[in-house]
PDB file of C-alpha atoms in Angstrom:
ATOM      1  CA  MET A   1      77.192 105.543  32.974  1.00 51.00           C
ATOM      2  CA  ILE A   2      80.557 104.898  31.313  1.00 51.00           C
ATOM      3  CA  PHE A   3      83.807 106.586  32.073  1.00 49.00           C
ATOM      4  CA  VAL A   4      86.151 108.058  29.655  1.00 47.00           C
ATOM      5  CA  LEU A   5      89.831 106.711  30.716  1.00 47.00           C
ATOM      6  CA  GLN A   6      93.310 107.858  29.965  1.00 49.00           C
ATOM      7  CA  ASN A   7      96.141 105.673  28.433  1.00 51.00           C
ATOM      8  CA  ASP A   8      97.842 105.435  32.247  1.00 51.00           C
ATOM      9  CA  ASN A   9      93.829 103.388  32.897  1.00 52.00           C
ATOM     10  CA  ARG A  10      92.635 106.257  35.330  1.00 52.00           C
ATOM     11  CA  PRO A  11      89.782 108.552  35.202  1.00 50.00           C
ATOM     12  CA  LEU A  12      90.579 111.909  33.612  1.00 47.00           C
ATOM     13  CA  ALA A  13      89.200 113.936  37.017  1.00 46.00           C
ATOM     14  CA  THR A  14      91.856 111.478  39.004  1.00 48.00           C
ATOM     15  CA  GLN A  15      94.757 112.537  37.095  1.00 48.00           C
ATOM     16  CA  THR A  16      94.133 115.995  37.038  1.00 45.00           C
ATOM     17  CA  MET A  17      93.918 116.142  40.456  1.00 44.00           C
ATOM     18  CA  THR A  18      97.104 114.314  40.870  1.00 47.00           C
ATOM     19  CA  GLU A  19      99.007 116.709  38.556  1.00 46.00           C
ATOM     20  CA  ALA A  20      97.917 119.686  40.695  1.00 45.00           C
ATOM     21  CA  THR A  21      98.976 118.169  43.719  1.00 49.00           C
ATOM     22  CA  LYS A  22     102.128 117.633  42.121  1.00 48.00           C
ATOM     23  CA  THR A  23     102.448 121.321  40.836  1.00 51.00           C
ATOM     24  CA  PRO A  24     103.654 123.307  44.422  1.00 51.00           C
ATOM     25  CA  LYS A  25     106.340 120.170  44.810  1.00 51.00           C
ATOM     26  CA  GLU A  26     107.905 120.898  40.961  1.00 54.00           C
ATOM     27  CA  THR A  27     107.712 124.438  41.571  1.00 48.00           C
ATOM     28  CA  THR A  28     109.698 124.588  45.071  1.00 48.00           C
ATOM     29  CA  ALA A  29     112.265 122.153  43.535  1.00 48.00           C
ATOM     30  CA  ALA A  30     112.441 124.529  40.362  1.00 48.00           C
ATOM     31  CA  ALA A  31     113.034 127.424  42.772  1.00 44.00           C
ATOM     32  CA  LYS A  32     115.913 125.397  44.443  1.00 44.00           C
ATOM     33  CA  LYS A  33     117.582 125.108  41.236  1.00 47.00           C
ATOM     34  CA  THR A  34     117.758 128.821  40.703  1.00 43.00           C
ATOM     35  CA  VAL A  35     119.274 129.315  44.310  1.00 37.00           C
ATOM     36  CA  ARG A  36     122.926 130.630  43.723  1.00 42.00           C
ATOM     37  CA  VAL A  37     125.828 131.755  46.026  1.00 43.00           C
ATOM     38  CA  GLU A  38     126.456 135.180  45.845  1.00 57.00           C
ATOM     39  CA  SER A  39     129.683 136.744  45.104  1.00 67.00           C
ATOM     40  CA  TYR A  40     131.398 140.203  45.320  1.00 73.00           C
ATOM     41  CA  ASP A  41     133.220 142.549  43.178  1.00 68.00           C
ATOM     42  CA  ILE A  42     136.184 144.475  45.203  1.00 63.00           C
ATOM     43  CA  ALA A  43     136.160 147.303  42.638  1.00 64.00           C
ATOM     44  CA  LYS A  44     132.548 148.003  43.743  1.00 67.00           C
ATOM     45  CA  SER A  45     132.506 149.884  47.192  1.00 61.00           C
ATOM     46  CA  ASP A  46     128.888 149.281  47.808  1.00 67.00           C
ATOM     47  CA  GLU A  47     129.113 145.176  47.228  1.00 72.00           C
ATOM     48  CA  THR A  48     132.453 145.233  49.298  1.00 70.00           C
ATOM     49  CA  LEU A  49     130.446 146.845  52.526  1.00 75.00           C
ATOM     50  CA  ASP A  50     127.641 144.199  51.757  1.00 82.00           C
ATOM     51  CA  LEU A  51     130.754 141.871  51.937  1.00 83.00           C
ATOM     52  CA  ALA A  52     131.783 143.302  55.522  1.00 85.00           C
ATOM     53  CA  LYS A  53     128.333 142.602  56.789  1.00 87.00           C
ATOM     54  CA  ASP A  54     128.401 139.238  55.595  1.00 88.00           C
ATOM     55  CA  LEU A  55     132.077 138.648  57.121  1.00 89.00           C
ATOM     56  CA  ALA A  56     131.225 139.927  60.493  1.00 91.00           C
ATOM     57  CA  LYS A  57     128.232 137.529  60.737  1.00 91.00           C
ATOM     58  CA  PHE A  58     130.651 134.770  59.182  1.00 93.00           C
ATOM     59  CA  ILE A  59     133.265 135.380  61.790  1.00 92.00           C
ATOM     60  CA  LYS A  60     130.981 135.486  65.022  1.00 92.00           C
ATOM     61  CA  ASP A  61     128.938 132.256  63.902  1.00 93.00           C
ATOM     62  CA  ASN A  62     132.020 130.337  63.246  1.00 93.00           C
ATOM     63  CA  LYS A  63     134.694 131.668  66.102  1.00 92.00           C
ATOM     64  CA  LEU A  64     136.969 132.573  63.689  1.00 91.00           C
ATOM     65  CA  SER A  65     138.776 135.364  65.703  1.00 91.00           C
ATOM     66  CA  THR A  66     141.229 135.551  68.569  1.00 90.00           C
ATOM     67  CA  GLN A  67     140.959 138.067  71.443  1.00 89.00           C
ATOM     68  CA  VAL A  68     144.582 139.595  72.343  1.00 87.00           C
ATOM     69  CA  GLN A  69     144.654 142.607  74.831  1.00 84.00           C
ATOM     70  CA  GLY A  70     140.927 143.061  74.437  1.00 86.00           C
ATOM     71  CA  LYS A  71     140.783 143.254  70.554  1.00 89.00           C
ATOM     72  CA  GLU A  72     139.770 140.766  67.926  1.00 91.00           C
ATOM     73  CA  PHE A  73     141.930 139.381  65.419  1.00 93.00           C
ATOM     74  CA  VAL A  74     140.347 137.603  62.523  1.00 93.00           C
ATOM     75  CA  ASN A  75     142.207 134.052  62.256  1.00 92.00           C
ATOM     76  CA  VAL A  76     143.632 133.445  58.598  1.00 92.00           C
ATOM     77  CA  GLU A  77     140.112 131.339  57.600  1.00 93.00           C
ATOM     78  CA  GLY A  78     138.071 134.166  58.228  1.00 92.00           C
ATOM     79  CA  TRP A  79     140.773 136.202  55.272  1.00 92.00           C
ATOM     80  CA  GLN A  80     140.186 132.935  52.995  1.00 92.00           C
ATOM     81  CA  TYR A  81     136.636 133.259  53.461  1.00 91.00           C
ATOM     82  CA  ALA A  82     136.535 137.017  52.612  1.00 89.00           C
ATOM     83  CA  GLY A  83     139.210 136.287  49.709  1.00 90.00           C
ATOM     84  CA  SER A  84     136.905 133.140  48.506  1.00 89.00           C
ATOM     85  CA  ARG A  85     133.922 135.502  48.307  1.00 87.00           C
ATOM     86  CA  LEU A  86     135.870 138.248  46.002  1.00 87.00           C
ATOM     87  CA  GLY A  87     137.200 134.916  43.687  1.00 90.00           C
ATOM     88  CA  ILE A  88     140.821 135.842  45.163  1.00 92.00           C
ATOM     89  CA  VAL A  89     143.146 132.519  46.162  1.00 92.00           C
ATOM     90  CA  PRO A  90     146.425 132.256  47.767  1.00 95.00           C
ATOM     91  CA  ILE A  91     149.096 130.667  46.066  1.00 94.00           C
ATOM     92  CA  VAL A  92     152.497 129.712  47.924  1.00 94.00           C
ATOM     93  CA  GLU A  93     155.295 130.722  45.750  1.00 94.00           C
ATOM     94  CA  HIS A  94     157.769 129.623  47.990  1.00 94.00           C
ATOM     95  CA  VAL A  95     158.944 128.313  51.551  1.00 94.00           C
ATOM     96  CA  ILE A  96     162.463 129.101  51.976  1.00 95.00           C
ATOM     97  CA  ASN A  97     164.748 127.369  55.257  1.00 94.00           C
ATOM     98  CA  VAL A  98     166.954 130.428  56.595  1.00 93.00           C
ATOM     99  CA  SER A  99     167.766 128.634  59.641  1.00 92.00           C
ATOM    100  CA  ASN A 100     171.324 128.720  61.099  1.00 93.00           C
ATOM    101  CA  ASP A 101     173.023 126.850  64.085  1.00 90.00           C
ATOM    102  CA  GLN A 102     171.262 128.955  67.091  1.00 90.00           C
ATOM    103  CA  GLU A 103     167.866 129.487  65.386  1.00 92.00           C
ATOM    104  CA  LEU A 104     165.092 127.462  63.474  1.00 93.00           C
ATOM    105  CA  LYS A 105     163.303 130.042  60.808  1.00 95.00           C
ATOM    106  CA  TYR A 106     161.343 129.837  57.703  1.00 95.00           C
ATOM    107  CA  GLN A 107     160.046 132.220  55.390  1.00 95.00           C
ATOM    108  CA  ALA A 108     157.374 132.176  52.845  1.00 96.00           C
ATOM    109  CA  LYS A 109     155.915 134.037  50.172  1.00 96.00           C
ATOM    110  CA  VAL A 110     152.466 133.994  49.277  1.00 96.00           C
ATOM    111  CA  THR A 111     150.779 135.569  45.917  1.00 95.00           C
ATOM    112  CA  LEU A 112     147.150 136.136  45.479  1.00 95.00           C
ATOM    113  CA  TYR A 113     145.264 135.218  42.518  1.00 94.00           C
ATOM    114  CA  ASP A 114     142.089 137.010  40.994  1.00 91.00           C
ATOM    115  CA  LEU A 115     140.515 133.922  39.389  1.00 89.00           C
ATOM    116  CA  ARG A 116     137.698 136.081  37.518  1.00 85.00           C
ATOM    117  CA  HIS A 117     140.421 138.292  35.673  1.00 87.00           C
ATOM    118  CA  GLY A 118     143.397 135.972  35.388  1.00 90.00           C
ATOM    119  CA  THR A 119     145.890 138.328  37.483  1.00 92.00           C
ATOM    120  CA  THR A 120     147.809 138.643  40.174  1.00 93.00           C
ATOM    121  CA  VAL A 121     146.739 141.090  42.524  1.00 92.00           C
ATOM    122  CA  GLY A 122     148.691 140.978  45.625  1.00 92.00           C
ATOM    123  CA  ALA A 123     151.378 139.104  47.545  1.00 95.00           C
ATOM    124  CA  GLY A 124     152.684 138.397  51.411  1.00 95.00           C
ATOM    125  CA  PHE A 125     156.043 137.533  53.019  1.00 94.00           C
ATOM    126  CA  ALA A 126     156.294 135.952  56.933  1.00 94.00           C
ATOM    127  CA  ILE A 127     158.828 134.284  59.001  1.00 93.00           C
ATOM    128  CA  CYS A 128     158.357 132.063  61.640  1.00 93.00           C
ATOM    129  CA  SER A 129     161.197 130.976  64.153  1.00 93.00           C
ATOM    130  CA  ASN A 130     161.605 129.229  67.249  1.00 92.00           C
ATOM    131  CA  LYS A 131     163.068 131.986  68.881  1.00 90.00           C
ATOM    132  CA  GLU A 132     159.508 133.210  69.138  1.00 90.00           C
ATOM    133  CA  SER A 133     157.855 133.408  72.628  1.00 85.00           C
ATOM    134  CA  GLY A 134     156.099 129.952  73.152  1.00 85.00           C
ATOM    135  CA  LYS A 135     157.611 128.194  69.710  1.00 87.00           C
ATOM    136  CA  LYS A 136     161.108 127.333  71.500  1.00 86.00           C
ATOM    137  CA  PHE A 137     159.971 123.529  71.415  1.00 87.00           C
ATOM    138  CA  TYR A 138     158.351 123.585  68.121  1.00 89.00           C
ATOM    139  CA  GLN A 139     159.217 121.300  65.351  1.00 90.00           C
ATOM    140  CA  GLU A 140     160.177 122.002  62.153  1.00 91.00           C
ATOM    141  CA  PHE A 141     157.410 121.321  60.069  1.00 93.00           C
ATOM    142  CA  ALA A 142     155.643 123.545  62.588  1.00 92.00           C
ATOM    143  CA  ILE A 143     157.764 126.505  61.996  1.00 92.00           C
ATOM    144  CA  ALA A 144     157.521 125.937  58.274  1.00 93.00           C
ATOM    145  CA  SER A 145     153.896 125.674  58.454  1.00 93.00           C
ATOM    146  CA  MET A 146     153.421 128.950  60.615  1.00 93.00           C
ATOM    147  CA  ALA A 147     155.360 130.839  58.035  1.00 93.00           C
ATOM    148  CA  GLN A 148     152.993 130.007  55.360  1.00 94.00           C
ATOM    149  CA  THR A 149     149.823 130.480  57.173  1.00 94.00           C
ATOM    150  CA  ARG A 150     151.166 133.849  58.254  1.00 94.00           C
ATOM    151  CA  ALA A 151     152.090 134.626  55.205  1.00 95.00           C
ATOM    152  CA  VAL A 152     148.617 133.957  53.597  1.00 95.00           C
ATOM    153  CA  GLY A 153     146.955 136.164  56.460  1.00 94.00           C
ATOM    154  CA  LYS A 154     149.740 139.173  55.297  1.00 94.00           C
ATOM    155  CA  ALA A 155     148.892 138.957  51.485  1.00 94.00           C
ATOM    156  CA  TYR A 156     145.325 139.180  52.123  1.00 94.00           C
ATOM    157  CA  ARG A 157     145.765 141.875  54.763  1.00 93.00           C
ATOM    158  CA  ASN A 158     147.508 143.886  52.208  1.00 92.00           C
ATOM    159  CA  ILE A 159     144.577 144.274  50.025  1.00 89.00           C
ATOM    160  CA  LEU A 160     141.652 143.630  52.222  1.00 89.00           C
ATOM    161  CA  ALA A 161     142.362 145.126  55.678  1.00 89.00           C
ATOM    162  CA  TRP A 162     139.663 147.843  55.287  1.00 86.00           C
ATOM    163  CA  ILE A 163     136.976 145.095  54.695  1.00 87.00           C
ATOM    164  CA  ILE A 164     137.834 143.483  57.865  1.00 90.00           C
ATOM    165  CA  ARG A 165     137.820 146.800  59.643  1.00 88.00           C
ATOM    166  CA  ALA A 166     134.373 147.508  58.356  1.00 87.00           C
ATOM    167  CA  ALA A 167     133.441 144.403  59.539  1.00 88.00           C
ATOM    168  CA  GLY A 168     134.561 145.287  63.034  1.00 90.00           C
ATOM    169  CA  TYR A 169     137.442 143.338  63.681  1.00 92.00           C
ATOM    170  CA  GLU A 170     141.324 144.323  63.642  1.00 92.00           C
ATOM    171  CA  PRO A 171     143.175 144.613  60.402  1.00 88.00           C
ATOM    172  CA  THR A 172     145.692 142.462  61.514  1.00 90.00           C
ATOM    173  CA  PRO A 173     145.827 138.558  61.046  1.00 91.00           C
ATOM    174  CA  ALA A 174     145.650 136.639  64.401  1.00 88.00           C
ATOM    175  CA  GLU A 175     148.529 134.697  63.580  1.00 88.00           C
ATOM    176  CA  GLU A 176     150.801 137.660  63.196  1.00 85.00           C
ATOM    177  CA  MET A 177     149.881 138.986  66.783  1.00 81.00           C
ATOM    178  CA  GLU A 178     152.603 138.287  69.881  1.00 61.00           C
ATOM    179  CA  TYR A 179     150.352 136.198  72.135  1.00 44.00           C
ATOM    180  CA  SER A 180     152.659 136.674  75.281  1.00 41.00           C
ATOM    181  CA  GLY A 181     155.878 138.311  74.827  1.00 38.00           C
ATOM    182  CA  ASN A 182     155.422 140.870  76.997  1.00 36.00           C
ATOM    183  CA  VAL A 183     153.129 139.463  79.955  1.00 38.00           C
ATOM    184  CA  PRO A 184     156.092 138.766  82.388  1.00 39.00           C
ATOM    185  CA  ALA A 185     157.287 142.379  82.462  1.00 40.00           C
ATOM    186  CA  PRO A 186     155.133 144.116  84.745  1.00 43.00           C
ATOM    187  CA  ALA A 187     156.403 141.545  87.737  1.00 43.00           C
ATOM    188  CA  LEU A 188     159.866 143.093  87.685  1.00 45.00           C
ATOM    189  CA  PRO A 189     158.960 146.668  88.799  1.00 49.00           C
ATOM    190  CA  VAL A 190     156.584 145.299  91.597  1.00 47.00           C
ATOM    191  CA  ALA A 191     159.565 143.071  92.695  1.00 49.00           C
ATOM    192  CA  ALA A 192     161.730 145.872  92.642  1.00 49.00           C
ATOM    193  CA  GLU A 193     159.683 148.414  94.640  1.00 49.00           C
ATOM    194  CA  PRO A 194     160.313 146.819  98.238  1.00 52.00           C
ATOM    195  CA  ALA A 195     164.095 147.918  97.815  1.00 50.00           C
ATOM    196  CA  ALA A 196     163.271 151.657  96.767  1.00 49.00           C
ATOM    197  CA  PRO A 197     162.170 153.003 100.630  1.00 50.00           C
ATOM    198  CA  VAL A 198     165.068 151.056 102.013  1.00 47.00           C
ATOM    199  CA  MET A 199     167.784 153.067  99.850  1.00 49.00           C
ATOM    200  CA  ARG A 200     165.751 156.282 100.246  1.00 49.00           C
ATOM    201  CA  ALA A 201     165.739 155.655 104.148  1.00 44.00           C
ATOM    202  CA  VAL A 202     169.545 154.806 104.423  1.00 45.00           C
ATOM    203  CA  THR A 203     170.492 157.813 102.374  1.00 47.00           C
ATOM    204  CA  THR A 204     168.425 160.721 104.015  1.00 49.00           C
ATOM    205  CA  ALA A 205     168.777 159.040 107.791  1.00 49.00           C
ATOM    206  CA  PRO A 206     171.773 157.391 108.344  1.00 52.00           C
ATOM    207  CA  THR A 207     171.700 157.302 112.065  1.00 52.00           C
ATOM    208  CA  PRO A 208     168.537 155.218 113.071  1.00 53.00           C
ATOM    209  CA  ALA A 209     169.528 152.400 111.112  1.00 51.00           C
ATOM    210  CA  ALA A 210     168.190 149.514 112.937  1.00 51.00           C
ATOM    211  CA  PRO A 211     164.244 150.841 111.707  1.00 52.00           C
ATOM    212  CA  ALA A 212     165.599 151.344 108.248  1.00 51.00           C
ATOM    213  CA  GLU A 213     166.087 147.434 108.324  1.00 52.00           C
ATOM    214  CA  ALA A 214     162.609 146.894 108.884  1.00 50.00           C
ATOM    215  CA  PRO A 215     161.146 147.033 105.463  1.00 51.00           C
ATOM    216  CA  ALA A 216     164.154 145.008 104.329  1.00 50.00           C
ATOM    217  CA  ALA A 217     163.205 142.132 106.945  1.00 52.00           C
ATOM    218  CA  GLU A 218     159.495 142.161 105.364  1.00 55.00           C
ATOM    219  CA  ALA A 219     160.584 141.523 101.569  1.00 50.00           C
ATOM    220  CA  PRO A 220     160.960 137.898 101.555  1.00 53.00           C
ATOM    221  CA  VAL A 221     157.286 137.666 102.678  1.00 55.00           C
ATOM    222  CA  VAL A 222     156.759 138.690  98.903  1.00 53.00           C
ATOM    223  CA  ALA A 223     158.145 135.492  96.887  1.00 58.00           C
ATOM    224  CA  PRO A 224     158.681 135.503  93.359  1.00 66.00           C
ATOM    225  CA  VAL A 225     156.415 133.893  91.145  1.00 66.00           C
ATOM    226  CA  GLN A 226     157.761 130.614  89.888  1.00 76.00           C
ATOM    227  CA  TYR A 227     156.791 130.383  86.425  1.00 79.00           C
ATOM    228  CA  ALA A 228     156.385 127.305  84.746  1.00 78.00           C
ATOM    229  CA  THR A 229     159.628 125.182  83.801  1.00 84.00           C
ATOM    230  CA  ALA A 230     160.653 124.679  80.080  1.00 79.00           C
ATOM    231  CA  SER A 231     159.876 121.076  80.213  1.00 81.00           C
ATOM    232  CA  GLN A 232     156.504 121.739  81.605  1.00 81.00           C
ATOM    233  CA  LYS A 233     155.893 124.135  78.490  1.00 81.00           C
ATOM    234  CA  GLU A 234     157.550 121.539  76.381  1.00 80.00           C
ATOM    235  CA  GLU A 235     154.846 119.218  77.465  1.00 84.00           C
ATOM    236  CA  ILE A 236     151.678 121.274  77.157  1.00 83.00           C
ATOM    237  CA  ILE A 237     152.820 122.064  73.576  1.00 84.00           C
ATOM    238  CA  ARG A 238     153.313 118.541  72.731  1.00 84.00           C
ATOM    239  CA  LEU A 239     149.809 117.586  74.254  1.00 85.00           C
ATOM    240  CA  LEU A 240     148.236 120.684  72.102  1.00 83.00           C
ATOM    241  CA  ASN A 241     149.675 119.040  68.889  1.00 83.00           C
ATOM    242  CA  HIS A 242     147.440 116.142  69.721  1.00 85.00           C
ATOM    243  CA  PRO A 243     144.584 115.939  66.471  1.00 85.00           C
ATOM    244  CA  LEU A 244     141.818 115.910  69.232  1.00 86.00           C
ATOM    245  CA  ILE A 245     142.560 118.974  70.753  1.00 86.00           C
ATOM    246  CA  THR A 246     141.056 121.673  68.965  1.00 85.00           C
ATOM    247  CA  ARG A 247     142.295 125.019  67.484  1.00 79.00           C
ATOM    248  CA  GLN A 248     140.640 127.083  69.850  1.00 80.00           C
ATOM    249  CA  GLU A 249     141.785 125.059  72.948  1.00 83.00           C
ATOM    250  CA  LYS A 250     145.301 125.448  71.565  1.00 80.00           C
ATOM    251  CA  THR A 251     144.963 129.013  71.003  1.00 78.00           C
ATOM    252  CA  LYS A 252     143.760 129.920  74.211  1.00 79.00           C
ATOM    253  CA  MET A 253     146.273 127.971  75.887  1.00 79.00           C
ATOM    254  CA  LEU A 254     148.977 129.287  73.726  1.00 76.00           C
ATOM    255  CA  LEU A 255     148.019 132.630  74.550  1.00 75.00           C
ATOM    256  CA  ASN A 256     148.477 132.093  78.344  1.00 76.00           C
ATOM    257  CA  ILE A 257     151.442 129.788  78.510  1.00 75.00           C
ATOM    258  CA  ASN A 258     154.094 132.520  79.851  1.00 77.00           C
ATOM    259  CA  ARG A 259     151.419 133.346  82.792  1.00 77.00           C
ATOM    260  CA  LEU A 260     151.516 129.735  83.988  1.00 81.00           C
ATOM    261  CA  ASP A 261     153.192 129.121  87.407  1.00 84.00           C
ATOM    262  CA  GLU A 262     154.250 125.784  88.005  1.00 85.00           C
ATOM    263  CA  GLU A 263     151.285 124.733  89.551  1.00 86.00           C
ATOM    264  CA  ARG A 264     148.725 125.791  87.276  1.00 86.00           C
ATOM    265  CA  ALA A 265     151.095 124.178  84.464  1.00 84.00           C
ATOM    266  CA  THR A 266     150.745 120.853  86.150  1.00 89.00           C
ATOM    267  CA  GLN A 267     146.836 121.404  86.216  1.00 88.00           C
ATOM    268  CA  ALA A 268     146.985 122.078  82.519  1.00 88.00           C
ATOM    269  CA  ILE A 269     148.948 119.128  81.789  1.00 89.00           C
ATOM    270  CA  ASP A 270     146.502 116.821  83.854  1.00 89.00           C
ATOM    271  CA  LYS A 271     143.706 118.422  82.071  1.00 88.00           C
ATOM    272  CA  LEU A 272     144.984 118.339  78.548  1.00 87.00           C
ATOM    273  CA  ARG A 273     145.469 114.472  79.164  1.00 89.00           C
ATOM    274  CA  LYS A 274     142.294 113.904  80.691  1.00 88.00           C
ATOM    275  CA  ALA A 275     140.906 115.627  77.740  1.00 87.00           C
ATOM    276  CA  ILE A 276     142.787 113.579  75.029  1.00 88.00           C
ATOM    277  CA  GLU A 277     141.762 110.226  76.937  1.00 86.00           C
ATOM    278  CA  ASP A 278     138.057 111.314  77.416  1.00 85.00           C
ATOM    279  CA  ARG A 279     138.098 111.965  73.314  1.00 84.00           C
ATOM    280  CA  GLU A 280     139.853 109.208  72.463  1.00 84.00           C
ATOM    281  CA  GLY A 281     137.289 107.232  74.389  1.00 78.00           C
ATOM    282  CA  THR A 282     134.780 108.461  72.754  1.00 78.00           C
ATOM    283  CA  THR A 283     136.154 108.094  69.228  1.00 71.00           C
ATOM    284  CA  ALA A 284     136.363 104.069  70.158  1.00 68.00           C
ATOM    285  CA  VAL A 285     133.293 104.024  71.093  1.00 67.00           C
ATOM    286  CA  ALA A 286     131.732 105.459  68.049  1.00 66.00           C
ATOM    287  CA  ALA A 287     133.625 103.201  66.032  1.00 60.00           C
TER     288      ALA A 287
END
């Protein structure tokens, strides 16, 4: 019996089976080449609603939101993702030093550029100052950087707020929120309440003076909270600026820094130092 051979010295049946085996792989490769990233058009409401669903999943999966007083606010990275899916990118127009002798302050302006149509579609202004709560010990570059970050968020907020709202989040960038400026205020009425009965007792019943002094004697038992000192806050902020501390850890600590008493501040400092030492050791071993 004589076999008919092809040019590659294989029997015809063998060559046909090999080609049939390769076909599914070639089909899969071709299918992968046809996959493309979907984009959206802000002028079409149905597409932007689809974007809102995609955005909600992306923010949740990547933890790009910050909780403030029980509400979720999207970080600037989430706003940038929404803009990029619409072909809209931020451009920093300027960063101006508007500081004075008593205050370190920067102002930034960001415009939004539509890559598809080649036009400017929005803008945002923002400032950052070391007079803000929790920023007393920030370095100058950090103040200037935060002004730019806020301006990016503000610019996107001016045109995409309703999409963020449709995604289930608050329509204000997280970087604009004042994390802890009003936290110590509730403590003041609590400390002042014991004195009020004393004043009423003296006014309405001046004769029995001795019993009226009893509540006043008990007042020192409620000692005022000794909040973290300025030096402790400065050390916490210095440690938070370490590159091995994550953004999420930094945000959480800054959110609560004005609530810390001296003991908890000391514990926070020790915890941050240990985390940095452990991570530096891990990095050294990996290297």
